[in-house]
Coordinates of C-alpha atoms and ligand atoms in Angstrom, one line a residue:
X23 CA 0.0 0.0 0.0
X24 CA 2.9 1.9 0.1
X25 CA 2.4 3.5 -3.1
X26 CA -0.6 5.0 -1.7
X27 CA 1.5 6.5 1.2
X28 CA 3.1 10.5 0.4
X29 CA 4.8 12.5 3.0
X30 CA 5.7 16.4 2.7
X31 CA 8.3 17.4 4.7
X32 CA 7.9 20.9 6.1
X33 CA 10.6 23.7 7.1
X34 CA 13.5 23.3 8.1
X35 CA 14.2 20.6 6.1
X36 CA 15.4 17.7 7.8
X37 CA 14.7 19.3 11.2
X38 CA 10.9 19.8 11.0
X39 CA 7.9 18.2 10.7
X40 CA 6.7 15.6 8.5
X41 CA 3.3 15.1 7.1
X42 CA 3.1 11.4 6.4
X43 CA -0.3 10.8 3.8
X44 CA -1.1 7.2 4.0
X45 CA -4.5 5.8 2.2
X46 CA -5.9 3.1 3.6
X47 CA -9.1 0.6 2.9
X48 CA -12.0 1.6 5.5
X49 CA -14.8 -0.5 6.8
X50 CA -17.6 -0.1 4.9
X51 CA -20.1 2.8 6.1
X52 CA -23.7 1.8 6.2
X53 CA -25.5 4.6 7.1
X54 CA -24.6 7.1 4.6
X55 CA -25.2 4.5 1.8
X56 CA -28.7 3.9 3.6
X57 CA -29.3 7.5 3.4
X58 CA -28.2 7.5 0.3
X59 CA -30.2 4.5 -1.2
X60 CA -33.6 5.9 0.1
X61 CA -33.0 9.5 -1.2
X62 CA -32.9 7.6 -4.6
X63 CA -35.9 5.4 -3.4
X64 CA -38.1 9.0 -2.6
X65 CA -36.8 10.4 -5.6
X66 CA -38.0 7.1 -8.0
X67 CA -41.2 7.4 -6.0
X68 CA -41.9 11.2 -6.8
X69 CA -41.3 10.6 -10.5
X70 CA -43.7 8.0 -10.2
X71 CA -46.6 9.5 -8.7
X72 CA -46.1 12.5 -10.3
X73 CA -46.9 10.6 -13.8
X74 CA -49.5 8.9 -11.9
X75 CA -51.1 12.6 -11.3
X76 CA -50.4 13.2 -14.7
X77 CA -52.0 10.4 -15.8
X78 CA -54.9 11.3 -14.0
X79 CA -54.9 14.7 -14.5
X80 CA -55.3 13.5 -18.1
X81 CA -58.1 11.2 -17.4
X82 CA -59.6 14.0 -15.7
X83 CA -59.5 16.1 -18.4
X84 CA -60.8 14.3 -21.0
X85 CA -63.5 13.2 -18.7
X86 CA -64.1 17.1 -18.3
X87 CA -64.1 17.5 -21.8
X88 CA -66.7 15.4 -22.7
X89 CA -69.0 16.9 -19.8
X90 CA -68.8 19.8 -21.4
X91 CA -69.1 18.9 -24.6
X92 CA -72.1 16.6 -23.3
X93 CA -73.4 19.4 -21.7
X94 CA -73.0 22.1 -24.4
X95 CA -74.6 19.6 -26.7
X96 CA -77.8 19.2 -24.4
X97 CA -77.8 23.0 -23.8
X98 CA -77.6 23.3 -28.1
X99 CA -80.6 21.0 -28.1
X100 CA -82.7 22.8 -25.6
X101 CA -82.1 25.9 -26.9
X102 CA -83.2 25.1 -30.5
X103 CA -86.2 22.9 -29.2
X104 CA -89.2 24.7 -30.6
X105 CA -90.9 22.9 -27.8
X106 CA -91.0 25.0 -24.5
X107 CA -89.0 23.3 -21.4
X108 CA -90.4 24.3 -18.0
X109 CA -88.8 22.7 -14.7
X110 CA -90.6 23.4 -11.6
X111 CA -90.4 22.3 -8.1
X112 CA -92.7 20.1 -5.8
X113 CA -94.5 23.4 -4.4
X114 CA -94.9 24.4 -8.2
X115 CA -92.0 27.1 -8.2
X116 CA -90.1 27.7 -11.5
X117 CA -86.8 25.9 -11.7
X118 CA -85.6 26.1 -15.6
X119 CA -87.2 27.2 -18.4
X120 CA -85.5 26.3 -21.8
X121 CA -85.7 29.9 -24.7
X122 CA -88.4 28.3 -26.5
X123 CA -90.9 29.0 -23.4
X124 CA -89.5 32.5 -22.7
X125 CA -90.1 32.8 -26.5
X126 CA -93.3 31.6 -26.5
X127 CA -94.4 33.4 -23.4
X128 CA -92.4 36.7 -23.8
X129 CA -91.1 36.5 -20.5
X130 CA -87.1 36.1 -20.0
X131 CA -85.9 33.4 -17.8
X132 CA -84.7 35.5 -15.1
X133 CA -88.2 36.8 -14.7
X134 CA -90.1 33.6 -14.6
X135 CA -87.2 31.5 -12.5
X136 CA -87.9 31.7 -8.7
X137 CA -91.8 32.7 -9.6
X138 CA -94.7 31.0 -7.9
X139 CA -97.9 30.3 -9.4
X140 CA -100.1 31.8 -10.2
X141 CA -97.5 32.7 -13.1
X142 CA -97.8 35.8 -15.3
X143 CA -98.2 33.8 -18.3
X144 CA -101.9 33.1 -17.4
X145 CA -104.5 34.2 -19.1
X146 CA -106.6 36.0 -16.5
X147 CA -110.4 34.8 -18.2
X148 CA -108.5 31.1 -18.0
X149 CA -107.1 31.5 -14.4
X150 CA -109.7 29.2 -12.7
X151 CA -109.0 26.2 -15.2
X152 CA -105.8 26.7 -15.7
X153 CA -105.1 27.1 -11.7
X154 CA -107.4 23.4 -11.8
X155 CA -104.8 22.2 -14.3
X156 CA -102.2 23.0 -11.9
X157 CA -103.1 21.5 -8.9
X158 CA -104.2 18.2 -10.8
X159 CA -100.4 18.3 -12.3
X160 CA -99.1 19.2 -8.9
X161 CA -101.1 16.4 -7.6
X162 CA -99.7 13.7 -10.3
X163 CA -102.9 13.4 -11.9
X164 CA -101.9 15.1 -15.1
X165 CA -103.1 13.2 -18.3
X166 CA -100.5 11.4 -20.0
X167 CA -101.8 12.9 -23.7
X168 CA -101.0 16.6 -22.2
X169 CA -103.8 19.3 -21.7
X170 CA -104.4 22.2 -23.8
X171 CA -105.1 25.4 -21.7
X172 CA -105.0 29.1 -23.2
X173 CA -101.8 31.0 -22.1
X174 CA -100.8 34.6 -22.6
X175 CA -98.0 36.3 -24.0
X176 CA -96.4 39.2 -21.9
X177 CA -97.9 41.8 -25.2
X178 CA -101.1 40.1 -23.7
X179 CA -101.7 37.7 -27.1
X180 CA -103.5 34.9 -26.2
X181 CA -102.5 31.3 -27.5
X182 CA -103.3 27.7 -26.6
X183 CA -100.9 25.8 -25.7
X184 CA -100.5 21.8 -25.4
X185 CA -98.9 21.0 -22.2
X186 CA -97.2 17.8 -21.2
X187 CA -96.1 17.2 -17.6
X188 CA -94.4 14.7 -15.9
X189 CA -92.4 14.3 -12.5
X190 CA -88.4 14.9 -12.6
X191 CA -86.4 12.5 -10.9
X192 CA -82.8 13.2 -9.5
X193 CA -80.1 10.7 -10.2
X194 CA -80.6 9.0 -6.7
X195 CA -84.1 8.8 -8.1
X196 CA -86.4 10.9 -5.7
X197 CA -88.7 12.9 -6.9
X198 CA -88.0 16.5 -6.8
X199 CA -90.3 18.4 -8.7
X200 CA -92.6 18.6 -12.5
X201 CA -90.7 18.9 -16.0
X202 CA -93.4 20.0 -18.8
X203 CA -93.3 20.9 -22.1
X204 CA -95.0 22.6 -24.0
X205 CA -96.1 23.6 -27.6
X206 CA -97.6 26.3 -29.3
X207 CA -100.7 24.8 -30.9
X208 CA -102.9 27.9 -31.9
X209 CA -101.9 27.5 -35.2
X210 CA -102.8 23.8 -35.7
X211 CA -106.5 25.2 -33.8
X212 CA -107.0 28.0 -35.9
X213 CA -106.5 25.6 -38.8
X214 CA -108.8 23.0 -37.5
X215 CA -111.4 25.9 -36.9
X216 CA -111.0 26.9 -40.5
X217 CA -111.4 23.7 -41.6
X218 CA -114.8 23.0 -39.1
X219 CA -115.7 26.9 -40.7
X220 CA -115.4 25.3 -44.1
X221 CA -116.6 22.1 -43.6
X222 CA -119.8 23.8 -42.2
X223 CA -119.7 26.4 -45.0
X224 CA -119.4 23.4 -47.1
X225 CA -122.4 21.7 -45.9
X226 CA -124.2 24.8 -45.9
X227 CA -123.6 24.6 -49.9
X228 CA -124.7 21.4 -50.1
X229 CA -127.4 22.5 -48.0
X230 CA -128.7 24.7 -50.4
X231 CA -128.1 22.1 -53.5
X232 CA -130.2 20.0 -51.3
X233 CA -132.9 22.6 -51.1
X234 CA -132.7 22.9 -54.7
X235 CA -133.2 19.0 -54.6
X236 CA -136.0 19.1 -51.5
X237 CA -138.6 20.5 -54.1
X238 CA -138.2 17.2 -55.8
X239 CA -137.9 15.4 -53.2
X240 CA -140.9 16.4 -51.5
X241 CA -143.0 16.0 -54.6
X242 CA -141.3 12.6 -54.5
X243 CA -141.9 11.9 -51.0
X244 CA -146.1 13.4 -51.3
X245 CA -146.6 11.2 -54.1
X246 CA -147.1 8.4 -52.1
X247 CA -150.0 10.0 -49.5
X248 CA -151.3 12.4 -52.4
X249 CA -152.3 9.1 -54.0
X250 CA -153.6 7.2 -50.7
X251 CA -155.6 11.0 -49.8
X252 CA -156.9 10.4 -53.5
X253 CA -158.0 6.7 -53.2
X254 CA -159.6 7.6 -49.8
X255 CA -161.2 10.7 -50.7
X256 CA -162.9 8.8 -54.1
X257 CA -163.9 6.1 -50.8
X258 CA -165.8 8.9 -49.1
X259 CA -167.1 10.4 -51.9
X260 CA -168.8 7.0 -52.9
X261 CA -169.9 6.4 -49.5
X262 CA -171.6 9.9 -49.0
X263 CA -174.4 9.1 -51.7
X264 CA -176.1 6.2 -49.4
X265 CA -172.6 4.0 -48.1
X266 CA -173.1 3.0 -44.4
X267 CA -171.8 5.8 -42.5
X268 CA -169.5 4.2 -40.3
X269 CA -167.4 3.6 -43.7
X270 CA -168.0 7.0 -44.3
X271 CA -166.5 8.5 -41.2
X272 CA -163.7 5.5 -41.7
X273 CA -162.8 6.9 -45.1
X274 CA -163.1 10.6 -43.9
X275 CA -160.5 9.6 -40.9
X276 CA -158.1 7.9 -43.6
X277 CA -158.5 11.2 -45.4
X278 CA -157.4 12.8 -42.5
X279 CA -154.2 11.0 -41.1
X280 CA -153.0 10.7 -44.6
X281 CA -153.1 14.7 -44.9
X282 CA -151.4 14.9 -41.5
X283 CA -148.8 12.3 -43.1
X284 CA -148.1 14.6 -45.6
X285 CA -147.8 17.9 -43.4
X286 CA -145.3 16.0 -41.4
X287 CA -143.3 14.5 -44.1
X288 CA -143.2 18.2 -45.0
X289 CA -142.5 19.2 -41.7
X290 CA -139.3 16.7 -41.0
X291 CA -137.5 17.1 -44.6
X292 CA -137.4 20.5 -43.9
X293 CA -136.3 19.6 -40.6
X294 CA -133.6 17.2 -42.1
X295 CA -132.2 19.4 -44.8
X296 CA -131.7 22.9 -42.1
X297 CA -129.6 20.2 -39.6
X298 CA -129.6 16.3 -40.1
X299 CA -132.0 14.2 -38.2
X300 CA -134.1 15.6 -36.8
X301 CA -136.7 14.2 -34.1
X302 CA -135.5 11.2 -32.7
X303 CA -138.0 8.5 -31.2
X304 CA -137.4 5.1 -29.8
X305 CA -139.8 2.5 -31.6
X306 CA -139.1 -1.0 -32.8
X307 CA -138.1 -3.1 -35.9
X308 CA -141.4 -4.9 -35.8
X309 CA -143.7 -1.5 -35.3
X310 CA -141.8 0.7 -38.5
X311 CA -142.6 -2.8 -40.7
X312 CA -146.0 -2.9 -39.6
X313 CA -146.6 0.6 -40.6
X314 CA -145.1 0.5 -44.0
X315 CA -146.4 -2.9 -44.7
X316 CA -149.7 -0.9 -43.5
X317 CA -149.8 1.8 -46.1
X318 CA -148.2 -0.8 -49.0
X319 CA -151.0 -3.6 -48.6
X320 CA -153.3 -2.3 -51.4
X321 CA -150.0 -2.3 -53.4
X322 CA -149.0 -5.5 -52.7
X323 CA -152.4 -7.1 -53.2
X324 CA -152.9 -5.9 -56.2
X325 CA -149.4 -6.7 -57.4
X326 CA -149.8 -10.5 -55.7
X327 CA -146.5 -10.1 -54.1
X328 CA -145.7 -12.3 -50.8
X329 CA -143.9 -10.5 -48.1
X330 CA -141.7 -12.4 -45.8
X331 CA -140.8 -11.2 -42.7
X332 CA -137.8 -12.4 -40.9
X333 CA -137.5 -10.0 -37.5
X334 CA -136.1 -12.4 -34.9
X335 CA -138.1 -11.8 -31.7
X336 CA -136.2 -9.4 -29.2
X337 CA -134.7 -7.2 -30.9
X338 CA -133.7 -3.7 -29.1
X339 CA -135.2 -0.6 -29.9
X340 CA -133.7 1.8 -32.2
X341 CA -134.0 5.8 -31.5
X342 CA -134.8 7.4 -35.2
X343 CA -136.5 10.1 -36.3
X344 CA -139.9 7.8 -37.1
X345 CA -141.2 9.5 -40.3
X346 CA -138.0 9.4 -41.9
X347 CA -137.2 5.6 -41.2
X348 CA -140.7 4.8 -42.2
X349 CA -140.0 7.0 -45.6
X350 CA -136.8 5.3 -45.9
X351 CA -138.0 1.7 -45.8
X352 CA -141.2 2.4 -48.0
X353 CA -138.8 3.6 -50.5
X354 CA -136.9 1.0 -50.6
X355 CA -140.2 -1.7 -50.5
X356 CA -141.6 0.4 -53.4
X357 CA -138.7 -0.3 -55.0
X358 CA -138.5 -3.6 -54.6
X359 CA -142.1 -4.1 -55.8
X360 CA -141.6 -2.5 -58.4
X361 CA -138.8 -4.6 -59.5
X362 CA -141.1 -7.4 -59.1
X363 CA -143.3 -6.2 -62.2
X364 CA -143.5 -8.9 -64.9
X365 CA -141.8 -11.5 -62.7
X366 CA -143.4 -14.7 -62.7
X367 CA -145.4 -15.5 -59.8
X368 CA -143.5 -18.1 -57.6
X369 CA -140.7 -15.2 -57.8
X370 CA -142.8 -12.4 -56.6
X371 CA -141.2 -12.3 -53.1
X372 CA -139.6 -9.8 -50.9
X373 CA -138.2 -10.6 -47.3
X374 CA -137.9 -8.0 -44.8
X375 CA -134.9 -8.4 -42.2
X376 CA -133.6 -7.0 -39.3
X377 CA -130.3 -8.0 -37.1
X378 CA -127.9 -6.3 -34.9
X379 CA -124.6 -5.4 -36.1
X380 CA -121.8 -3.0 -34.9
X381 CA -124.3 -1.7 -32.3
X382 CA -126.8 -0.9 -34.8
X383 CA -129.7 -2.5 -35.9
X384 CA -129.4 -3.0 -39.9
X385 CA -132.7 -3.6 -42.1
X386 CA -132.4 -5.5 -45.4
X387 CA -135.0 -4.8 -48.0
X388 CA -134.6 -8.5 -50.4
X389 CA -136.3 -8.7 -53.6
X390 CA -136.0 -11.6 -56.3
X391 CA -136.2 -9.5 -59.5
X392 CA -133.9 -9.3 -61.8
X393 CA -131.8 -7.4 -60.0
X394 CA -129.5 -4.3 -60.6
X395 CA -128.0 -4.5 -64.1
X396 CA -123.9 -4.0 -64.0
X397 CA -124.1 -0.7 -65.9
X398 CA -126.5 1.2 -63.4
X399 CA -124.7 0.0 -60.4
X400 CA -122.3 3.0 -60.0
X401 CA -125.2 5.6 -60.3
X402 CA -127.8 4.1 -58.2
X403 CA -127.7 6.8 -55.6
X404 CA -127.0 9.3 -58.2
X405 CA -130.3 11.8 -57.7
X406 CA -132.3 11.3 -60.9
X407 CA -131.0 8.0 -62.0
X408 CA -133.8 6.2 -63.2
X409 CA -134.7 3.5 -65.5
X410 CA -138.5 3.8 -65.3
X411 CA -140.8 5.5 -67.5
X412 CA -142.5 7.4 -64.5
X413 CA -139.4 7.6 -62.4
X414 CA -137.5 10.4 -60.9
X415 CA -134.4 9.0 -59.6
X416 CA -134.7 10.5 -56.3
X417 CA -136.1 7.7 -53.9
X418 CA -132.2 6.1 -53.4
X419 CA -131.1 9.1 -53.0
X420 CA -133.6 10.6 -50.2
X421 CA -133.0 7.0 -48.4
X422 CA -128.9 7.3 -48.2
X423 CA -129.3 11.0 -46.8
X424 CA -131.7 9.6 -44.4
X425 CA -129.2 6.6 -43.2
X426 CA -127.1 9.2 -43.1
X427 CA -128.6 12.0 -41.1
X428 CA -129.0 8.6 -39.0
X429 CA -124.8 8.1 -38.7
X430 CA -125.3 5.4 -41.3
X431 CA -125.5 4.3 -44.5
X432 CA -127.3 2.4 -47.7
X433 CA -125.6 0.1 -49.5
X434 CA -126.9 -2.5 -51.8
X435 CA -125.4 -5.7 -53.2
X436 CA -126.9 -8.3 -55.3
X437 CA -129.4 -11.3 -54.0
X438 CA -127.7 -14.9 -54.5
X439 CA -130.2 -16.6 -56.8
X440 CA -131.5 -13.1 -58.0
X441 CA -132.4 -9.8 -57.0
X442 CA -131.2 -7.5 -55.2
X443 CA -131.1 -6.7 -51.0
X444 CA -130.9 -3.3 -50.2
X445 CA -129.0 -2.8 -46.2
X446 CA -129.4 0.4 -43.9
X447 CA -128.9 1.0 -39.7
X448 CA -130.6 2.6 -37.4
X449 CA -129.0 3.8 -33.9
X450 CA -130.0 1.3 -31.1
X451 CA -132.0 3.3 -28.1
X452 CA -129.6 3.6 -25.3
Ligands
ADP13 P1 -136.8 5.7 -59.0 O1 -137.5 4.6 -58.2 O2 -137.7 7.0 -59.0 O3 -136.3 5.3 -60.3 P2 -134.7 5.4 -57.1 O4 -133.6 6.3 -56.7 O5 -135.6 4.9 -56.0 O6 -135.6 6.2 -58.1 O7 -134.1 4.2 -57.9 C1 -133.1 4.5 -58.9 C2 -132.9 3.3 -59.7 O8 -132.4 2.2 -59.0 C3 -134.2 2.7 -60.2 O9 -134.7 3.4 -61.4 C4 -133.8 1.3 -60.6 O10 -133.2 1.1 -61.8 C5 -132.8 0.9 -59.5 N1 -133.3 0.2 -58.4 C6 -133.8 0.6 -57.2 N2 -134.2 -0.4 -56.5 C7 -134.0 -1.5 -57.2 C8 -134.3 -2.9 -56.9 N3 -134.9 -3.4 -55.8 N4 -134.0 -3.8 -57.9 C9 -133.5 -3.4 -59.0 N5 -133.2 -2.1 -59.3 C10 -133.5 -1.2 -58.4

């Protein structure tokens, strides 16, 4: 080890002092190195954990990012809803509203947040029903299609307004309050008023065509007791030079109720043509069959037609407007009969029916003549489509405005075997 040893002699030389240098091996120190070893431990684990924060700084981040961006994208979508947002809390204070309710209300959102009902926006004429409609939402009984109440703007316009509500859960899913929306729908209701406007207008025109058509209608619809008033008349006449005089005051009474029938035939077209059915009676299948068959039984005697009738026993009621129904099926038996003309005997039948269907009680009128040709088919109801000599065309017609003053219809469709059966429906009595 010596030539790790160095000595410097110091003045006077020879005489003085001598620094001797020697190196030598030490033991080996521990501690320092210990020290030493867990600075670089520390030091390995700050580098660590600071890429760990960074790490999740950057998770963070991103996580933020897409909040926001979530957020702003919910916010976009609110804001350019055309349908009005309104948050409000369990006592019915405002909590949110979205710009498409301050638009459609006028009011900004820091004027309506915070406010208690009752809320500007109502229409003071509405503020009874539309303080009902708030309770009932308040109280969770809000109907799931919406309600539409009238709302005002803050310029004081007035518009309805279709109004959806339902409760708004938290995330930890208690209930903390009422979300609604709500839409402008006094456009669609002013459109659907124009329409009803013009539908009625509409009517009114057809009205008026009809009146056109009621002149020849009635003269159609008089024929029938004219003729009867006629027949009767030429009875009494007979009778007064030396018949019996019960027969007499018989034929005179005939005379009588069938001039009545005519007044009130009169009476209820009119009635029918100013607004759709118009007195409504309860009375049964069996009694408006008798009647017709009543006045028709000259007719059918002399034309030897057999008459079937096929009303099963306990049939409801129906609630009609009686003349009418009774003008509507001795159209169509007329008809019938008349299609019978020049048919051989064993075919000159007609069946009268009645069943229940749809909640309605449908009458067929079932001839066996020779039915409706193919080429006439399409313009049956057509007023004055005829193919007889002394026709007018108007009988189908009067009959499918009754049905339908009646919520029904007629419709026809050839017999099997021949013929053809004419169908129409009465209302049931309640
Ligand atoms: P009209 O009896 O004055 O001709 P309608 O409107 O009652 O007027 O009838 C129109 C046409 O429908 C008749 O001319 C006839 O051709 C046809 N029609 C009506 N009922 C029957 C029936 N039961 N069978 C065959 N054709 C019929």
């Amino acid at each position: 080890l010596a030539t790790l040893a160095y000595e410097i002699p110091f003045e006077p030389p020879g005489h003085g002092l001598n620094l001797v240098i020697t190196a030598y091996k030490s033991e080996v120190r521990w501690i320092p190195m210990l020290l030493m070893g867990s600075l670089g431990v520390l030091a390995a684990a700050i580098v660590w954990s600071l890429w760990q924060l960074r790490r999740h700084m950057q998770r963070r981040q991103a996580a933020e990012q897409a909040l926001s961006s979530e957020h702003a994208f919910r916010k976009a979508m609110e804001d350019s809803l055309n349908t009005g947002m309104r948050a409000r809390d369990l006592k019915g204070r405002i909590t949110y509203v979205n710009p498409a309710f301050c638009r459609m209300v006028g009011w900004s959102a820091e004027e309506l947040v915070g406010l208690l009902p009752p809320m500007p926006y109502w229409a003071p004429e509405a503020l009874e029903r539309t303080l009902a409609v708030h309770e009932m939402v308040l109280g969770g009984h809000a109907p799931p299609q919406g309600i539409e109440i009238r709302l005002m703007r803050k310029s004081g316009e007035r518009f309805d307004a279709l109004l959806i509500e339902a409760p708004l859960i938290d995330s930890e899913g208690r209930h903390i309050g009422w979300m609604g929306s709500m839409v402008d729908v006094t456009e669609q209701k002013n459109a659907q008023e124009l329409a009803r406007q013009q539908q009625e207008r509409l009517q009114a025109t057809a009205r008026l065509v009809t009146m056109g058509e009621m002149a020849s209608t009635l003269a159609h619809e008089l024929n029938q007791p004219l003729m009867a008033l006629s027949n009767f008349a030429a009875a009494a006449q007979a009778l007064a030079q030396g018949g019996p005089p019960e027969l007499l005051v018989q034929s005179l009474q005939d005379v009588r109720a069938q001039a009545q029938r005519a007044s009130e035939i009169v009476r209820r077209i009119r009635g029918m043509v100013r607004q759709g059915s118009g007195l409504a009676e309860r009375f049964s299948a069996c009694e408006l069959v008798d009647t017709v068959l009543g006045w028709l039984k000259p007719e059918v005697t002399a034309r030897r037609v057999r008459i079937a009738r096929a009303l099963p026993a306990g049939l409801p009621l129906v609630l009609a407007d009686r003349v009418l129904a009774e003008q509507l099926l001795l159209n169509l038996v007329l008809n019938a009969l008349q299609a019978l003309e020049g048919q051989a005997s064993e075919r000159r039948r007609i069946e009268l029916g009645a069943r229940v269907e749809g909640g309605r009680l449908v009458f067929t009128v079932a001839d066996h003549g020779p039915g409706v040709a193919a080429e006439h088919a399409e313009q049956l109801f057509a007023p004055f489509f005829t193919t007889k000599a002394e026709g007018l065309g108007l009988g189908l017609k009067i009959c499918r405005s009754i049905a339908e003053a009646h919520g029904g219809a007629l419709s026809w469709h050839p017999r099997e075997g021949g013929g053809a059966v004419f169908e129409f429906s009465l209302p049931l009595a309640p």
